[in-house]
Short mmCIF file of C-alpha atoms in Angstrom, two decimals:
data_model
loop_
_atom_site.label_atom_id
_atom_site.label_comp_id
_atom_site.label_asym_id
_atom_site.label_seq_id
_atom_site.Cartn_x
_atom_site.Cartn_y
_atom_site.Cartn_z
CA UNK A 1 36.02 135.19 27.60
CA UNK A 2 33.22 135.26 24.41
CA UNK A 3 34.13 133.22 21.34
CA UNK A 4 33.44 133.28 17.66
CA UNK A 5 29.87 133.02 15.94
CA UNK A 6 29.73 131.69 12.51
CA UNK A 7 26.31 131.28 10.55
CA UNK A 8 25.22 128.64 8.61
CA UNK A 9 21.33 129.33 7.95
CA UNK A 10 19.39 132.53 9.27
CA UNK A 11 18.90 130.60 12.38
CA UNK A 12 21.09 128.11 12.97
CA UNK A 13 24.71 129.43 14.53
CA UNK A 14 27.63 127.94 15.74
CA UNK A 15 29.32 129.37 19.23
CA UNK A 16 32.90 128.60 18.52
CA UNK A 17 34.35 128.21 22.01
CA UNK A 18 36.03 125.33 24.45
CA UNK A 19 33.70 123.22 21.47
CA UNK A 20 30.70 124.04 18.69
CA UNK A 21 27.37 124.42 20.03
CA UNK A 22 25.17 125.55 17.58
CA UNK A 23 22.39 126.91 18.29
CA UNK A 24 19.47 126.76 16.47
CA UNK A 25 16.97 129.50 16.61
CA UNK A 26 12.87 130.18 16.75
CA UNK A 27 12.13 133.03 17.67
CA UNK A 28 13.18 133.84 21.24
CA UNK A 29 13.41 130.67 22.13
CA UNK A 30 16.66 128.24 21.09
CA UNK A 31 17.90 124.82 20.65
CA UNK A 32 21.90 123.99 21.76
CA UNK A 33 23.55 121.32 20.34
CA UNK A 34 26.53 120.63 22.82
CA UNK A 35 26.90 123.31 25.76
CA UNK A 36 30.82 123.60 26.28
CA UNK A 37 32.04 125.61 29.03
CA UNK A 38 28.74 127.49 29.46
CA UNK A 39 29.83 130.53 27.75
CA UNK A 40 27.44 130.41 24.52
CA UNK A 41 25.19 131.88 27.47
CA UNK A 42 26.92 135.14 26.87
CA UNK A 43 26.21 135.48 22.94
CA UNK A 44 22.38 134.78 22.78
CA UNK A 45 20.77 137.84 23.39
CA UNK A 46 22.13 139.35 20.63
CA UNK A 47 20.65 136.68 18.38
CA UNK A 48 17.51 138.22 19.65
CA UNK A 49 17.07 134.72 22.36
CA UNK A 50 15.95 134.68 25.75
CA UNK A 51 15.24 131.09 26.01
CA UNK A 52 17.01 127.87 26.09
CA UNK A 53 14.16 125.13 25.52
CA UNK A 54 16.63 122.17 24.24
CA UNK A 55 19.67 121.40 25.07
CA UNK A 56 20.95 118.19 22.31
CA UNK A 57 24.57 116.19 22.99
CA UNK A 58 25.71 113.87 20.85
CA UNK A 59 28.03 111.98 23.22
CA UNK A 60 28.63 111.69 27.43
CA UNK A 61 32.18 113.86 27.57
CA UNK A 62 32.35 115.84 29.99
CA UNK A 63 34.09 118.87 27.28
CA UNK A 64 30.96 119.07 25.41
CA UNK A 65 28.96 118.62 28.49
CA UNK A 66 30.10 120.23 31.33
CA UNK A 67 27.56 123.52 31.73
CA UNK A 68 24.20 121.87 31.28
CA UNK A 69 22.56 122.49 34.61
CA UNK A 70 24.86 125.51 34.33
CA UNK A 71 22.71 126.87 31.04
CA UNK A 72 19.50 124.87 31.61
CA UNK A 73 16.24 126.42 32.68
CA UNK A 74 13.35 124.90 34.83
CA UNK A 75 12.10 124.16 31.80
CA UNK A 76 14.78 123.48 29.69
CA UNK A 77 14.68 119.76 28.73
CA UNK A 78 17.83 117.79 28.00
CA UNK A 79 18.38 114.92 25.59
CA UNK A 80 20.82 112.08 24.71
CA UNK A 81 22.53 109.59 23.12
CA UNK A 82 20.04 106.33 24.58
CA UNK A 83 22.91 104.14 24.66
CA UNK A 84 24.53 106.50 27.09
CA UNK A 85 21.57 107.65 28.92
CA UNK A 86 22.83 106.65 32.87
CA UNK A 87 26.42 107.93 31.90
CA UNK A 88 24.06 111.56 32.08
CA UNK A 89 21.37 110.84 34.55
CA UNK A 90 23.72 107.95 36.63
CA UNK A 91 27.45 108.57 36.69
CA UNK A 92 28.15 108.52 40.42
CA UNK A 93 27.58 104.35 39.48
CA UNK A 94 30.95 105.10 37.33
CA UNK A 95 32.25 106.81 40.10
CA UNK A 96 32.14 104.97 43.22
CA UNK A 97 32.32 101.60 41.44
CA UNK A 98 35.65 99.93 42.55
CA UNK A 99 35.57 98.15 39.11
CA UNK A 100 35.31 101.53 37.42
CA UNK A 101 39.00 102.80 39.16
CA UNK A 102 41.28 100.00 38.29
CA UNK A 103 42.91 97.53 35.40
CA UNK A 104 39.96 99.09 32.66
CA UNK A 105 41.16 96.72 29.85
CA UNK A 106 37.30 96.82 28.73
CA UNK A 107 36.67 100.45 28.80
CA UNK A 108 37.15 103.62 25.30
CA UNK A 109 40.00 105.24 27.58
CA UNK A 110 39.22 108.83 28.31
CA UNK A 111 38.78 110.14 31.98
CA UNK A 112 36.13 113.07 30.90
CA UNK A 113 33.20 111.85 32.62
CA UNK A 114 30.55 114.07 33.96
CA UNK A 115 31.03 114.86 37.66
CA UNK A 116 27.94 114.77 39.11
CA UNK A 117 23.82 113.55 37.38
CA UNK A 118 21.90 115.46 35.32
CA UNK A 119 18.77 115.26 34.62
CA UNK A 120 17.18 113.91 31.24
CA UNK A 121 14.18 114.45 29.62
CA UNK A 122 14.29 112.38 26.10
CA UNK A 123 16.78 109.70 25.43
CA UNK A 124 17.20 109.84 21.23
CA UNK A 125 17.76 106.25 19.05
CA UNK A 126 18.54 105.48 15.60
CA UNK A 127 15.85 107.47 13.53
CA UNK A 128 14.39 109.44 16.64
CA UNK A 129 12.70 112.46 15.31
CA UNK A 130 12.32 116.10 16.73
CA UNK A 131 10.40 119.22 15.15
CA UNK A 132 11.91 123.00 16.99
CA UNK A 133 10.33 125.91 15.53
CA UNK A 134 10.98 125.44 11.23
CA UNK A 135 13.44 122.57 11.55
CA UNK A 136 13.66 119.32 12.40
CA UNK A 137 16.31 117.17 13.44
CA UNK A 138 16.93 113.39 13.35
CA UNK A 139 19.43 111.24 15.64
CA UNK A 140 21.78 108.67 13.61
CA UNK A 141 23.27 106.56 15.66
CA UNK A 142 27.26 106.82 15.07
CA UNK A 143 29.33 105.50 17.34
CA UNK A 144 33.03 105.41 17.69
CA UNK A 145 34.12 108.10 19.69
CA UNK A 146 32.20 106.25 22.31
CA UNK A 147 29.96 103.18 22.07
CA UNK A 148 26.88 105.51 21.95
CA UNK A 149 27.29 108.48 20.15
CA UNK A 150 25.32 110.10 17.79
CA UNK A 151 25.03 112.50 15.35
CA UNK A 152 22.06 114.94 14.32
CA UNK A 153 20.43 115.76 11.02
CA UNK A 154 19.05 119.50 11.19
CA UNK A 155 16.76 120.60 8.99
CA UNK A 156 16.22 124.09 8.65
CA UNK A 157 16.12 126.63 6.67
CA UNK A 158 16.84 124.91 3.12
CA UNK A 159 20.04 123.41 4.69
CA UNK A 160 20.41 120.02 6.20
CA UNK A 161 23.36 119.77 8.64
CA UNK A 162 25.32 117.01 10.58
CA UNK A 163 26.29 117.59 13.96
CA UNK A 164 28.59 114.74 14.56
CA UNK A 165 30.22 114.76 18.24
CA UNK A 166 33.86 114.20 17.43
CA UNK A 167 33.37 110.84 14.36
CA UNK A 168 36.23 113.81 12.78
CA UNK A 169 37.05 116.98 13.16
CA UNK A 170 38.63 117.79 10.08
CA UNK A 171 39.14 117.29 6.20
CA UNK A 172 41.13 114.42 7.28
CA UNK A 173 41.75 114.53 10.64
CA UNK A 174 40.43 112.87 13.87
CA UNK A 175 40.11 115.02 17.32
CA UNK A 176 41.72 111.69 19.61
CA UNK A 177 42.14 108.61 17.70
CA UNK A 178 43.06 106.71 21.20
CA UNK A 179 38.54 106.76 21.70
CA UNK A 180 38.55 104.51 18.56
CA UNK A 181 40.70 101.64 21.54
CA UNK A 182 38.20 99.01 20.85
CA UNK A 183 39.10 94.47 21.31
CA UNK A 184 37.41 92.90 19.25
CA UNK A 185 39.31 89.41 18.00
CA UNK A 186 40.96 89.66 21.55
CA UNK A 187 38.37 90.83 23.54
CA UNK A 188 39.99 93.64 25.24
CA UNK A 189 40.54 96.93 24.24
CA UNK A 190 44.01 96.33 25.80
CA UNK A 191 45.05 95.36 22.26
CA UNK A 192 41.94 97.44 20.41
CA UNK A 193 44.64 99.61 18.46
CA UNK A 194 42.06 101.79 16.01
CA UNK A 195 39.97 98.66 16.62
CA UNK A 196 36.42 100.54 16.31
CA UNK A 197 37.64 103.07 13.31
CA UNK A 198 34.95 100.67 11.38
CA UNK A 199 32.18 101.09 12.93
CA UNK A 200 32.96 104.86 13.28
CA UNK A 201 33.40 105.23 9.08
CA UNK A 202 30.34 103.14 8.89
CA UNK A 203 28.40 105.49 10.48
CA UNK A 204 30.02 108.56 8.80
CA UNK A 205 29.02 106.32 5.81
CA UNK A 206 24.88 106.76 7.15
CA UNK A 207 25.54 110.28 7.64
CA UNK A 208 26.97 111.00 3.96
CA UNK A 209 23.81 108.83 2.39
CA UNK A 210 21.84 111.67 4.52
CA UNK A 211 23.52 113.86 2.18
CA UNK A 212 24.38 116.84 4.24
CA UNK A 213 25.14 120.73 3.03
CA UNK A 214 27.66 120.42 5.70
CA UNK A 215 29.79 118.49 9.02
CA UNK A 216 30.11 120.31 12.07
CA UNK A 217 32.07 117.92 15.19
CA UNK A 218 32.45 118.61 18.45
CA UNK A 219 36.00 119.68 18.35
CA UNK A 220 37.59 121.10 14.94
CA UNK A 221 36.75 123.16 11.84
CA UNK A 222 33.20 123.25 9.73
CA UNK A 223 33.42 121.31 6.16
CA UNK A 224 31.12 121.84 3.56
CA UNK A 225 32.40 119.43 1.66
CA UNK A 226 31.52 116.35 3.33
CA UNK A 227 32.33 113.60 1.14
CA UNK A 228 35.47 114.74 0.38
CA UNK A 229 36.12 115.23 4.51
CA UNK A 230 35.37 111.66 4.87
CA UNK A 231 36.94 109.91 2.12
CA UNK A 232 40.16 112.14 3.05
CA UNK A 233 39.49 110.14 6.41
CA UNK A 234 38.90 106.89 5.31
CA UNK A 235 42.23 106.36 3.45
CA UNK A 236 44.10 107.82 6.28
CA UNK A 237 42.64 105.81 9.03
CA UNK A 238 43.23 102.42 6.25
CA UNK A 239 47.04 104.39 6.20
CA UNK A 240 47.54 104.40 10.18
CA UNK A 241 46.13 100.17 10.72
CA UNK A 242 48.35 99.38 7.88
CA UNK A 243 51.26 100.56 9.39
CA UNK A 244 50.62 99.31 12.50
CA UNK A 245 49.41 96.32 10.94
CA UNK A 246 53.20 95.97 9.36
CA UNK A 247 55.42 95.51 12.84
CA UNK A 248 51.66 94.18 15.57
CA UNK A 249 53.92 91.51 17.48
CA UNK A 250 50.37 90.79 17.95
CA UNK A 251 50.00 88.95 14.57
CA UNK A 252 52.31 86.53 15.85
CA UNK A 253 49.89 85.84 19.16
CA UNK A 254 46.13 86.63 16.56
CA UNK A 255 46.68 85.74 13.01
CA UNK A 256 42.90 86.17 12.66
CA UNK A 257 43.12 89.58 13.39
CA UNK A 258 45.09 90.05 10.35
CA UNK A 259 44.19 87.95 7.99
CA UNK A 260 43.33 90.56 5.20
CA UNK A 261 47.48 91.78 5.65
CA UNK A 262 48.87 88.35 5.40
CA UNK A 263 51.78 89.20 2.52
CA UNK A 264 51.71 92.69 1.53
CA UNK A 265 54.50 94.47 0.86
CA UNK A 266 56.49 96.41 3.31
CA UNK A 267 55.24 94.43 6.89
CA UNK A 268 57.83 93.51 8.61
CA UNK A 269 57.70 89.00 8.62
CA UNK A 270 57.55 86.90 11.45
CA UNK A 271 60.87 85.76 12.34
CA UNK A 272 60.59 81.50 13.13
CA UNK A 273 60.55 81.81 16.96
CA UNK A 274 63.77 79.51 19.20
CA UNK A 275 63.10 77.33 22.18
CA UNK A 276 63.53 78.79 25.74
CA UNK A 277 65.96 77.27 28.35
CA UNK A 278 64.07 75.10 31.10
CA UNK A 279 63.97 77.33 33.38
CA UNK A 280 61.31 79.80 31.25
CA UNK A 281 58.44 79.17 32.10
CA UNK A 282 55.03 80.83 30.03
CA UNK A 283 51.41 80.75 31.16
CA UNK A 284 49.32 82.58 29.32
CA UNK A 285 50.98 86.22 28.78
CA UNK A 286 52.83 85.57 32.24
CA UNK A 287 56.86 85.31 32.37
CA UNK A 288 58.51 82.57 35.11
CA UNK A 289 61.84 82.52 36.35
CA UNK A 290 62.54 79.61 37.66
CA UNK A 291 66.44 79.57 39.76
CA UNK A 292 68.44 76.33 41.11
CA UNK A 293 67.58 76.76 44.37
CA UNK A 294 63.97 76.89 43.84
CA UNK A 295 62.76 80.43 43.73
CA UNK A 296 60.13 81.81 41.48
CA UNK A 297 60.90 84.57 39.56
CA UNK A 298 57.73 85.54 37.94
CA UNK A 299 56.68 88.65 35.26
CA UNK A 300 53.38 89.55 34.54
CA UNK A 301 51.21 88.09 37.18
CA UNK A 302 47.89 88.73 35.83
CA UNK A 303 45.46 85.82 35.73
CA UNK A 304 44.14 83.02 37.98
CA UNK A 305 45.63 80.84 35.78
CA UNK A 306 49.18 81.48 36.73
CA UNK A 307 47.98 81.47 40.14
CA UNK A 308 47.38 77.54 39.32
CA UNK A 309 50.33 76.68 37.76
CA UNK A 310 51.89 78.44 40.84
CA UNK A 311 50.90 76.27 42.80
CA UNK A 312 50.96 73.04 41.37
CA UNK A 313 55.00 73.35 40.05
CA UNK A 314 55.33 74.36 44.28
CA UNK A 315 52.99 71.20 45.02
CA UNK A 316 55.64 68.59 43.02
CA UNK A 317 58.84 70.29 44.13
CA UNK A 318 59.79 72.42 40.99
CA UNK A 319 59.49 75.70 43.18
CA UNK A 320 60.52 76.42 46.74
CA UNK A 321 59.33 79.89 47.37
CA UNK A 322 58.27 82.67 45.81
CA UNK A 323 60.01 85.86 46.91
CA UNK A 324 57.37 89.05 48.09
CA UNK A 325 55.97 90.69 45.21
CA UNK A 326 57.50 94.09 44.25
#
């Protein structure tokens, strides 16, 4: 189904379909920024474009890169973030690795890996540049939505436009807050609510320092006042994290994570704990109930430390039997 086309400059267009696809024109040739589901190809002839020379991807998610093989001709070059190159040209390593199927506590949560690998002709890192026709493109590393996300700063026809991936959706809005789940103090992403939002904002600050005339997200609307859009997002993310910190039980377990929030008005106080009865044992994040007859019930058996403790209690006679796992 045809999508809507917006013209940003005489030679820069945006196709609004499954995602926003930048179309940079140089005569009959095009450079695409993102590629959605391939619908953009039906709009190119009306723009006088007969060949796609380049396709640049801001990050490795399938919703913005699914049609790479469909759109890329024999002479099309594909450019991707250097930090995510393997998730384009060796994605089978993800799908065939058993470690990527269970207990994924240390990965940004998403289900958008590419289905098949694609050839990569160039990997872009911070400051890398590309000339296409009269346009000048600079890559900026803007991680957060993914660990290797890039922004492509396109200078053409006297304008500077930032294609910023999913770092922002609209003024003060995100496409996906869950991708910011990232552990810092706790090591694992399981306890990392909004853990990557400082890095996301730092990347957007870098984009603003380049003074773009507009932000074009992969999903969302074109923003012609970048500073206002990012400032509002900063305010809302700060407020969201403050509300999370106000009630989070992690303040008890990881006080260093929330040192800056200590004593803030409106934050729920941490009540004084009470001693648990002797039949309850606490190991790590696991609880063990030991009955009078020596049988034990284990809840959240999540580490070797728990197994070692159970064996020690069996050796000492405190535990006589562990029921089958249910």
